[in-house]
């Protein structure tokens, strides 16, 4: 199963351990996680369901292709990293 890893920035707000999901596409994988952790959705996606501007996702070391549909394919052994950018100095 694909593994979704959430960075420590998100862990400050919610319990987000590494999650294993069986999903063929990124959107389905995220929806599966959000079903378990509904509050997490608001930190990752905006009101239209697109990635928030301060969030980036890497799948097997490659940045996801677009920020709205989130239809990137996942392999059964994919490693997905969801990162929330930090601002400040």
mmCIF file of C-alpha atoms in Angstrom:
data_model
loop_
_atom_site.group_PDB
_atom_site.id
_atom_site.type_symbol
_atom_site.label_atom_id
_atom_site.label_comp_id
_atom_site.label_asym_id
_atom_site.label_seq_id
_atom_site.Cartn_x
_atom_site.Cartn_y
_atom_site.Cartn_z
ATOM 1 C CA UNK A 1 0.000 0.000 0.000
ATOM 2 C CA UNK A 2 1.074 3.571 -0.636
ATOM 3 C CA UNK A 3 2.387 5.415 2.408
ATOM 4 C CA UNK A 4 1.428 9.024 3.079
ATOM 5 C CA UNK A 5 3.793 10.977 5.304
ATOM 6 C CA UNK A 6 2.754 14.296 6.827
ATOM 7 C CA UNK A 7 5.467 16.682 7.976
ATOM 8 C CA UNK A 8 5.927 17.807 11.543
ATOM 9 C CA UNK A 9 4.413 21.211 10.736
ATOM 10 C CA UNK A 10 1.028 19.501 10.363
ATOM 11 C CA UNK A 11 1.684 17.272 13.357
ATOM 12 C CA UNK A 12 1.722 20.407 15.537
ATOM 13 C CA UNK A 13 -2.024 20.700 14.959
ATOM 14 C CA UNK A 14 -3.174 17.105 14.516
ATOM 15 C CA UNK A 15 -2.094 13.561 15.113
ATOM 16 C CA UNK A 16 -0.909 12.606 11.620
ATOM 17 C CA UNK A 17 1.167 9.461 11.669
ATOM 18 C CA UNK A 18 2.265 7.799 8.468
ATOM 19 C CA UNK A 19 -0.843 6.365 6.866
ATOM 20 C CA UNK A 20 -1.019 3.403 4.499
ATOM 21 C CA UNK A 21 -3.745 3.482 1.858
ATOM 22 C CA UNK A 22 -4.730 1.369 -1.119
ATOM 23 C CA UNK A 23 -5.578 3.986 -3.715
ATOM 24 C CA UNK A 24 -4.749 4.292 -7.413
ATOM 25 C CA UNK A 25 -4.670 8.118 -7.441
ATOM 26 C CA UNK A 26 -3.521 10.897 -5.137
ATOM 27 C CA UNK A 27 -7.035 12.336 -4.648
ATOM 28 C CA UNK A 28 -8.410 8.954 -3.526
ATOM 29 C CA UNK A 29 -5.500 8.515 -1.123
ATOM 30 C CA UNK A 30 -6.041 11.950 0.408
ATOM 31 C CA UNK A 31 -9.798 11.378 0.674
ATOM 32 C CA UNK A 32 -9.097 8.152 2.541
ATOM 33 C CA UNK A 33 -6.911 9.982 5.049
ATOM 34 C CA UNK A 34 -9.431 12.822 5.425
ATOM 35 C CA UNK A 35 -12.165 10.277 6.199
ATOM 36 C CA UNK A 36 -10.055 9.201 9.192
ATOM 37 C CA UNK A 37 -8.886 12.722 10.123
ATOM 38 C CA UNK A 38 -11.522 15.221 8.883
ATOM 39 C CA UNK A 39 -9.788 18.281 10.397
ATOM 40 C CA UNK A 40 -6.665 17.563 8.366
ATOM 41 C CA UNK A 41 -8.488 18.403 5.116
ATOM 42 C CA UNK A 42 -8.616 22.115 5.950
ATOM 43 C CA UNK A 43 -4.868 22.261 6.475
ATOM 44 C CA UNK A 44 -4.101 20.583 3.142
ATOM 45 C CA UNK A 45 -6.920 21.638 0.783
ATOM 46 C CA UNK A 46 -8.742 24.904 0.237
ATOM 47 C CA UNK A 47 -12.520 25.376 0.021
ATOM 48 C CA UNK A 48 -12.553 24.278 -3.646
ATOM 49 C CA UNK A 49 -10.612 21.083 -2.897
ATOM 50 C CA UNK A 50 -7.312 22.256 -4.407
ATOM 51 C CA UNK A 51 -3.995 22.212 -2.574
ATOM 52 C CA UNK A 52 -3.492 25.254 -0.413
ATOM 53 C CA UNK A 53 -0.785 27.608 -1.731
ATOM 54 C CA UNK A 54 1.527 26.723 1.165
ATOM 55 C CA UNK A 55 1.263 22.934 0.660
ATOM 56 C CA UNK A 56 3.307 20.802 -1.693
ATOM 57 C CA UNK A 57 3.125 17.056 -2.308
ATOM 58 C CA UNK A 58 5.894 14.800 -3.564
ATOM 59 C CA UNK A 59 5.179 11.310 -4.884
ATOM 60 C CA UNK A 60 8.230 9.064 -5.047
ATOM 61 C CA UNK A 61 10.452 12.153 -5.050
ATOM 62 C CA UNK A 62 8.571 13.998 -7.808
ATOM 63 C CA UNK A 63 6.324 16.993 -7.176
ATOM 64 C CA UNK A 64 2.659 16.309 -7.999
ATOM 65 C CA UNK A 65 1.724 17.549 -11.452
ATOM 66 C CA UNK A 66 -1.093 19.927 -10.645
ATOM 67 C CA UNK A 67 -2.878 21.338 -7.620
ATOM 68 C CA UNK A 68 -6.608 20.980 -8.376
ATOM 69 C CA UNK A 69 -7.591 17.552 -9.683
ATOM 70 C CA UNK A 70 -4.790 15.718 -7.860
ATOM 71 C CA UNK A 71 -5.029 12.783 -10.256
ATOM 72 C CA UNK A 72 -1.386 11.702 -10.083
ATOM 73 C CA UNK A 73 -1.094 7.913 -10.219
ATOM 74 C CA UNK A 74 0.155 6.010 -7.188
ATOM 75 C CA UNK A 75 1.927 2.679 -7.205
ATOM 76 C CA UNK A 76 1.216 0.165 -4.451
ATOM 77 C CA UNK A 77 4.619 1.007 -2.946
ATOM 78 C CA UNK A 78 4.529 4.798 -3.485
ATOM 79 C CA UNK A 79 5.909 7.135 -0.843
ATOM 80 C CA UNK A 80 3.878 10.353 -0.664
ATOM 81 C CA UNK A 81 5.120 13.340 1.338
ATOM 82 C CA UNK A 82 2.739 16.177 2.204
ATOM 83 C CA UNK A 83 4.644 19.279 3.258
ATOM 84 C CA UNK A 84 3.370 22.574 4.585
ATOM 85 C CA UNK A 85 5.709 25.466 3.875
ATOM 86 C CA UNK A 86 6.772 27.695 6.720
ATOM 87 C CA UNK A 87 7.100 31.443 6.522
ATOM 88 C CA UNK A 88 8.910 33.887 8.674
ATOM 89 C CA UNK A 89 12.489 34.546 9.510
#
